[in-house]
mmCIF file of C-alpha atoms in Angstrom:
data_model
loop_
_atom_site.group_PDB
_atom_site.id
_atom_site.type_symbol
_atom_site.label_atom_id
_atom_site.label_comp_id
_atom_site.label_asym_id
_atom_site.label_seq_id
_atom_site.Cartn_x
_atom_site.Cartn_y
_atom_site.Cartn_z
ATOM 1 C CA MET A 9 -73.748 47.367 -14.245
ATOM 2 C CA PRO A 10 -74.871 44.703 -12.096
ATOM 3 C CA SER A 11 -72.634 42.204 -10.070
ATOM 4 C CA GLU A 12 -74.824 39.054 -9.552
ATOM 5 C CA PRO A 13 -71.362 37.469 -7.364
ATOM 6 C CA HIS A 14 -72.645 34.230 -8.801
ATOM 7 C CA SER A 15 -74.336 33.674 -12.291
ATOM 8 C CA ALA A 16 -74.498 30.621 -14.652
ATOM 9 C CA ARG A 17 -75.841 29.232 -17.865
ATOM 10 C CA ARG A 18 -76.192 25.997 -19.058
ATOM 11 C CA VAL A 19 -77.474 25.236 -23.621
ATOM 12 C CA ALA A 20 -76.869 22.469 -25.620
ATOM 13 C CA MET A 21 -76.639 22.451 -28.889
ATOM 14 C CA PRO A 22 -75.799 20.420 -32.242
ATOM 15 C CA ALA A 23 -72.846 20.185 -33.108
ATOM 16 C CA ASP A 24 -72.610 21.939 -36.407
ATOM 17 C CA PRO A 25 -70.949 25.077 -37.658
ATOM 18 C CA ALA A 26 -74.456 27.224 -37.100
ATOM 19 C CA MET A 27 -73.690 26.628 -33.534
ATOM 20 C CA LEU A 28 -70.730 28.995 -33.656
ATOM 21 C CA GLU A 29 -73.539 31.831 -34.307
ATOM 22 C CA ARG A 30 -75.924 30.113 -31.487
ATOM 23 C CA ALA A 31 -73.103 30.280 -29.027
ATOM 24 C CA ALA A 32 -71.755 33.880 -29.635
ATOM 25 C CA GLY A 33 -75.535 35.085 -29.266
ATOM 26 C CA GLU A 34 -76.083 33.309 -26.082
ATOM 27 C CA LEU A 35 -72.298 34.372 -24.281
ATOM 28 C CA ALA A 36 -73.000 37.900 -25.270
ATOM 29 C CA ALA A 37 -76.517 37.716 -23.491
ATOM 30 C CA PHE A 38 -74.576 36.060 -20.426
ATOM 31 C CA ALA A 39 -72.270 38.350 -20.423
ATOM 32 C CA ALA A 40 -74.464 41.635 -20.394
ATOM 33 C CA ALA A 41 -76.600 39.416 -17.721
ATOM 34 C CA SER A 42 -73.690 38.788 -15.164
ATOM 35 C CA GLY A 43 -72.011 42.026 -16.017
ATOM 36 C CA LEU A 44 -69.009 40.879 -18.151
ATOM 37 C CA THR A 45 -66.481 43.755 -19.430
ATOM 38 C CA GLY A 46 -66.492 44.280 -23.292
ATOM 39 C CA ASP A 47 -62.766 42.744 -22.632
ATOM 40 C CA GLU A 48 -63.730 40.045 -21.174
ATOM 41 C CA LEU A 49 -66.520 39.419 -23.682
ATOM 42 C CA ALA A 50 -64.351 40.010 -26.160
ATOM 43 C CA ARG A 51 -61.922 37.581 -25.201
ATOM 44 C CA LEU A 52 -64.258 34.854 -24.520
ATOM 45 C CA ASP A 53 -66.151 35.623 -27.709
ATOM 46 C CA LEU A 54 -62.926 34.484 -29.586
ATOM 47 C CA ALA A 55 -61.487 31.765 -27.233
ATOM 48 C CA LEU A 56 -64.678 29.914 -27.410
ATOM 49 C CA GLY A 57 -65.336 30.336 -31.076
ATOM 50 C CA GLU A 58 -62.049 28.588 -31.603
ATOM 51 C CA VAL A 59 -62.791 25.999 -29.411
ATOM 52 C CA LEU A 60 -66.299 25.678 -31.183
ATOM 53 C CA ALA A 61 -64.326 25.820 -34.657
ATOM 54 C CA ASN A 62 -62.146 22.752 -33.804
ATOM 55 C CA ILE A 63 -64.994 20.714 -32.939
ATOM 56 C CA VAL A 64 -66.729 20.996 -35.910
ATOM 57 C CA ALA A 65 -63.714 21.181 -37.960
ATOM 58 C CA HIS A 66 -61.844 17.799 -36.063
ATOM 59 C CA ALA A 67 -64.632 15.884 -33.867
ATOM 60 C CA ARG A 68 -65.000 12.291 -35.245
ATOM 61 C CA PRO A 69 -67.980 10.744 -33.570
ATOM 62 C CA VAL A 70 -67.527 7.381 -31.315
ATOM 63 C CA GLY A 71 -68.256 4.381 -33.283
ATOM 64 C CA ASP A 72 -71.462 4.269 -35.847
ATOM 65 C CA ALA A 73 -72.713 7.469 -33.382
ATOM 66 C CA GLU A 74 -74.648 10.347 -35.187
ATOM 67 C CA ARG A 75 -72.943 13.933 -34.934
ATOM 68 C CA GLY A 76 -73.613 14.536 -31.467
ATOM 69 C CA MET A 77 -74.300 17.755 -29.245
ATOM 70 C CA VAL A 78 -72.080 19.975 -27.361
ATOM 71 C CA GLU A 79 -72.931 21.033 -23.946
ATOM 72 C CA LEU A 80 -71.958 24.719 -23.060
ATOM 73 C CA ARG A 81 -72.094 25.989 -19.779
ATOM 74 C CA LEU A 82 -71.101 29.756 -18.830
ATOM 75 C CA SER A 83 -70.560 30.785 -15.166
ATOM 76 C CA ALA A 84 -69.370 34.188 -13.511
ATOM 77 C CA GLY A 85 -67.777 34.674 -10.097
ATOM 78 C CA PRO A 86 -66.381 37.986 -8.660
ATOM 79 C CA ASP A 87 -62.518 36.107 -9.393
ATOM 80 C CA ALA A 88 -63.178 34.328 -12.916
ATOM 81 C CA VAL A 89 -65.201 33.850 -15.382
ATOM 82 C CA LEU A 90 -65.924 30.087 -16.720
ATOM 83 C CA VAL A 91 -66.919 28.300 -19.789
ATOM 84 C CA THR A 92 -66.629 24.989 -20.392
ATOM 85 C CA VAL A 93 -67.683 23.059 -23.691
ATOM 86 C CA GLU A 94 -68.150 19.100 -23.522
ATOM 87 C CA ASP A 95 -68.710 17.046 -26.255
ATOM 88 C CA ARG A 96 -69.136 12.955 -26.746
ATOM 89 C CA ALA A 97 -66.533 13.082 -29.753
ATOM 90 C CA ALA A 98 -63.838 10.757 -29.583
ATOM 91 C CA VAL A 99 -61.053 12.373 -27.754
ATOM 92 C CA ALA A 100 -59.060 14.911 -29.607
ATOM 93 C CA ALA A 101 -55.320 14.724 -30.099
ATOM 94 C CA VAL A 102 -54.563 17.926 -28.517
ATOM 95 C CA ASP A 103 -51.557 18.914 -26.471
ATOM 96 C CA LEU A 104 -52.311 22.815 -25.537
ATOM 97 C CA SER A 105 -49.049 22.603 -24.292
ATOM 98 C CA ALA A 106 -47.391 22.539 -27.648
ATOM 99 C CA VAL A 107 -49.316 24.662 -29.819
ATOM 100 C CA SER A 108 -47.565 27.531 -31.023
ATOM 101 C CA MET A 109 -48.215 30.630 -33.419
ATOM 102 C CA PRO A 110 -47.769 29.520 -36.881
ATOM 103 C CA ALA A 111 -46.013 31.411 -39.469
ATOM 104 C CA GLU A 112 -46.794 34.400 -41.577
ATOM 105 C CA ASP A 113 -47.901 32.444 -44.501
ATOM 106 C CA ALA A 114 -50.161 29.483 -42.769
ATOM 107 C CA GLU A 115 -53.687 29.475 -43.578
ATOM 108 C CA SER A 116 -54.872 27.366 -40.692
ATOM 109 C CA GLY A 117 -53.558 26.294 -37.525
ATOM 110 C CA ARG A 118 -54.277 29.597 -35.332
ATOM 111 C CA GLY A 119 -57.080 28.758 -33.450
ATOM 112 C CA LEU A 120 -55.778 27.086 -30.201
ATOM 113 C CA ALA A 121 -52.669 29.601 -30.548
ATOM 114 C CA LEU A 122 -55.553 32.685 -30.470
ATOM 115 C CA ALA A 123 -57.389 31.011 -27.329
ATOM 116 C CA LEU A 124 -54.337 30.709 -25.313
ATOM 117 C CA ALA A 125 -53.436 33.768 -25.920
ATOM 118 C CA VAL A 126 -56.680 35.565 -24.217
ATOM 119 C CA LEU A 127 -57.448 33.301 -21.711
ATOM 120 C CA ASP A 128 -55.997 32.903 -18.230
ATOM 121 C CA GLY A 129 -56.491 29.104 -18.202
ATOM 122 C CA PHE A 130 -57.435 26.845 -20.961
ATOM 123 C CA ALA A 131 -57.381 22.707 -20.371
ATOM 124 C CA HIS A 132 -58.674 20.180 -22.619
ATOM 125 C CA ASP A 133 -59.559 16.450 -20.914
ATOM 126 C CA GLY A 134 -60.017 13.728 -22.998
ATOM 127 C CA ARG A 135 -62.629 10.711 -21.385
ATOM 128 C CA GLU A 136 -61.724 7.380 -21.696
ATOM 129 C CA GLY A 137 -64.721 5.855 -23.909
ATOM 130 C CA GLY A 138 -65.281 9.277 -25.766
ATOM 131 C CA GLY A 139 -65.963 12.986 -24.651
ATOM 132 C CA ASN A 140 -63.856 15.845 -24.817
ATOM 133 C CA ARG A 141 -63.975 18.801 -22.279
ATOM 134 C CA TRP A 142 -62.788 22.186 -22.545
ATOM 135 C CA THR A 143 -62.193 24.843 -19.797
ATOM 136 C CA LEU A 144 -62.103 28.190 -20.830
ATOM 137 C CA ARG A 145 -60.970 30.365 -17.635
ATOM 138 C CA LEU A 146 -60.810 34.145 -17.700
ATOM 139 C CA ASP A 147 -59.803 35.540 -14.276
ATOM 140 C CA ARG A 148 -61.430 39.430 -13.445
ATOM 141 C CA ARG A 149 -59.214 42.011 -12.634
ATOM 142 C CA ARG A 150 -60.299 44.055 -9.828
ATOM 143 C CA GLY A 151 -59.753 47.666 -9.096
ATOM 144 C CA MET B 5 -72.256 37.594 -43.411
ATOM 145 C CA ASN B 6 -72.735 40.039 -46.892
ATOM 146 C CA VAL B 7 -69.726 40.418 -48.845
ATOM 147 C CA THR B 8 -70.283 43.232 -51.138
ATOM 148 C CA VAL B 9 -67.533 44.098 -54.150
ATOM 149 C CA THR B 10 -67.255 47.459 -56.196
ATOM 150 C CA ALA B 11 -64.610 48.365 -58.859
ATOM 151 C CA HIS B 12 -62.585 50.994 -58.477
ATOM 152 C CA ASP B 13 -59.516 52.791 -60.704
ATOM 153 C CA GLY B 14 -56.747 49.691 -60.570
ATOM 154 C CA PHE B 15 -58.371 47.894 -57.956
ATOM 155 C CA ALA B 16 -61.359 46.204 -56.301
ATOM 156 C CA VAL B 17 -62.499 46.842 -52.665
ATOM 157 C CA ILE B 18 -64.463 44.053 -50.812
ATOM 158 C CA ARG B 19 -67.112 44.501 -47.943
ATOM 159 C CA PRO B 20 -67.056 41.729 -45.647
ATOM 160 C CA SER B 21 -69.881 42.625 -43.348
ATOM 161 C CA GLY B 22 -70.550 41.158 -39.615
ATOM 162 C CA ARG B 23 -68.856 37.856 -38.334
ATOM 163 C CA LEU B 24 -65.996 36.733 -40.488
ATOM 164 C CA THR B 25 -65.662 32.653 -38.863
ATOM 165 C CA MET B 26 -65.348 29.689 -40.192
ATOM 166 C CA VAL B 27 -68.511 29.761 -41.843
ATOM 167 C CA SER B 28 -68.235 32.648 -43.644
ATOM 168 C CA ALA B 29 -64.641 32.751 -44.900
ATOM 169 C CA PRO B 30 -65.060 30.858 -47.968
ATOM 170 C CA GLN B 31 -67.072 32.968 -49.088
ATOM 171 C CA LEU B 32 -64.597 36.028 -48.456
ATOM 172 C CA ARG B 33 -61.934 33.564 -50.513
ATOM 173 C CA HIS B 34 -64.215 32.879 -53.133
ATOM 174 C CA ALA B 35 -64.801 36.916 -53.634
ATOM 175 C CA VAL B 36 -61.161 37.586 -53.946
ATOM 176 C CA ASP B 37 -60.777 34.321 -56.475
ATOM 177 C CA ASP B 38 -63.494 35.605 -58.598
ATOM 178 C CA LEU B 39 -61.903 38.579 -58.576
ATOM 179 C CA VAL B 40 -58.209 37.317 -59.866
ATOM 180 C CA GLY B 41 -60.230 35.183 -62.225
ATOM 181 C CA HIS B 42 -61.517 38.042 -64.361
ATOM 182 C CA GLY B 43 -58.161 39.923 -64.133
ATOM 183 C CA THR B 44 -58.341 42.098 -61.006
ATOM 184 C CA SER B 45 -55.415 40.699 -58.709
ATOM 185 C CA ARG B 46 -55.121 44.351 -56.750
ATOM 186 C CA VAL B 47 -57.486 44.066 -53.893
ATOM 187 C CA VAL B 48 -58.621 46.248 -50.818
ATOM 188 C CA VAL B 49 -60.552 44.245 -48.153
ATOM 189 C CA ASP B 50 -62.511 46.784 -46.087
ATOM 190 C CA LEU B 51 -63.130 46.061 -42.811
ATOM 191 C CA ALA B 52 -65.058 48.065 -41.519
ATOM 192 C CA GLY B 53 -68.268 46.661 -41.120
ATOM 193 C CA THR B 54 -66.337 42.998 -39.916
ATOM 194 C CA GLU B 55 -67.073 43.096 -36.113
ATOM 195 C CA PHE B 56 -65.454 40.199 -35.284
ATOM 196 C CA ILE B 57 -62.628 37.865 -36.968
ATOM 197 C CA ASP B 58 -61.227 34.490 -35.912
ATOM 198 C CA SER B 59 -58.400 31.988 -36.840
ATOM 199 C CA SER B 60 -60.572 30.537 -39.959
ATOM 200 C CA GLY B 61 -61.543 34.517 -40.933
ATOM 201 C CA LEU B 62 -57.844 35.077 -41.008
ATOM 202 C CA GLY B 63 -56.929 31.879 -42.784
ATOM 203 C CA SER B 64 -59.010 33.271 -45.750
ATOM 204 C CA LEU B 65 -56.946 36.619 -45.774
ATOM 205 C CA ILE B 66 -53.917 35.342 -46.047
ATOM 206 C CA GLY B 67 -54.973 32.644 -48.496
ATOM 207 C CA ALA B 68 -56.692 35.567 -50.796
ATOM 208 C CA LEU B 69 -53.286 37.525 -50.100
ATOM 209 C CA LYS B 70 -51.073 34.651 -51.172
ATOM 210 C CA ALA B 71 -53.765 34.117 -54.559
ATOM 211 C CA THR B 72 -53.506 38.006 -55.579
ATOM 212 C CA ARG B 73 -49.324 38.240 -55.297
ATOM 213 C CA LEU B 74 -48.993 35.297 -57.506
ATOM 214 C CA ALA B 75 -51.127 36.863 -60.031
ATOM 215 C CA GLY B 76 -48.677 40.144 -59.623
ATOM 216 C CA GLY B 77 -51.186 42.293 -57.517
ATOM 217 C CA ASP B 78 -51.552 42.666 -54.183
ATOM 218 C CA LEU B 79 -54.000 42.376 -50.800
ATOM 219 C CA ARG B 80 -54.418 45.232 -48.994
ATOM 220 C CA ILE B 81 -57.070 45.491 -45.384
ATOM 221 C CA ALA B 82 -58.757 48.980 -44.486
ATOM 222 C CA ALA B 83 -60.657 50.363 -41.970
ATOM 223 C CA ALA B 84 -60.312 47.045 -39.122
ATOM 224 C CA PRO B 85 -61.779 47.604 -36.260
ATOM 225 C CA GLU B 86 -60.459 47.053 -32.663
ATOM 226 C CA GLN B 87 -61.379 43.363 -32.547
ATOM 227 C CA VAL B 88 -59.356 42.609 -35.781
ATOM 228 C CA ARG B 89 -56.355 45.002 -34.957
ATOM 229 C CA THR B 90 -55.964 43.078 -32.098
ATOM 230 C CA VAL B 91 -56.325 39.282 -33.339
ATOM 231 C CA LEU B 92 -53.960 40.106 -36.353
ATOM 232 C CA ARG B 93 -51.375 41.585 -33.124
ATOM 233 C CA LEU B 94 -51.722 38.634 -31.436
ATOM 234 C CA THR B 95 -51.024 36.119 -34.082
ATOM 235 C CA ASN B 96 -48.027 38.514 -35.727
ATOM 236 C CA LEU B 97 -50.335 39.018 -38.956
ATOM 237 C CA ASP B 98 -50.157 43.258 -38.375
ATOM 238 C CA ARG B 99 -47.034 43.677 -40.641
ATOM 239 C CA VAL B 100 -47.903 41.159 -43.380
ATOM 240 C CA LEU B 101 -51.808 42.441 -43.444
ATOM 241 C CA ARG B 102 -51.289 46.101 -42.132
ATOM 242 C CA ASN B 103 -53.726 47.968 -41.785
ATOM 243 C CA HIS B 104 -54.933 50.918 -43.455
ATOM 244 C CA PRO B 105 -57.140 53.913 -42.942
ATOM 245 C CA SER B 106 -59.339 54.163 -46.044
ATOM 246 C CA ALA B 107 -60.206 51.118 -48.713
ATOM 247 C CA GLU B 108 -60.164 54.524 -51.120
ATOM 248 C CA THR B 109 -56.518 55.092 -50.140
ATOM 249 C CA ALA B 110 -54.500 51.726 -49.563
ATOM 250 C CA PHE B 111 -53.311 51.520 -52.965
ATOM 251 C CA ASP B 112 -51.757 55.012 -52.670
ATOM 252 C CA ALA B 113 -47.830 55.515 -53.089
ATOM 253 C CA GLU B 114 -46.658 55.266 -49.441
#
């Protein structure tokens, strides 16, 4: 299994539903090139998909700007795998510390709770004037 | 994603293949609503070919489950791969959507 100490990939794509499939493909290629385990890939696949679905469903443009781009950055080192997702939409009203798994009969609202459940670190930061950055971290289990 | 529907004796089987996400979840929901609308409210969703499910996919299963029960039937899932079983467990849905070994036996007496 290839295990380069650090590998990174950056890709920008339009913030539309098609980016879910595209990002999943980018992630799978990155995982293969960086020697991620099947478990690491599965967890990131789910968490990244939920973040992107959240952007597709809820992102509002700033002013009258057209629907923006989303930039994805993937990096893997010996200790952690990091994925950041940035958009230029209005700052999302998200409080990850208040996220919990909804009741059995709910038909929505599980996305961020699922991402929290599979990640070792998960943060959302809003930038003044617009823009969101989501940071997804997996700690690598060695031994 | 592809969705195929087959009729059986007393129930129908829906087979979504590929990734069941916000892009494809409406297709599954539509297939179930179509069956219920035509009088088939006992439905098995055979997940053997579903390589990935997210919260939108789960939401469509829960919505479809409610639709079948409202019509006096039920929705059961079968042959769920590991990723699907993991996501069901993480969302505490593994009891309300209990995985059955095969679509053909999902409605057998328990």
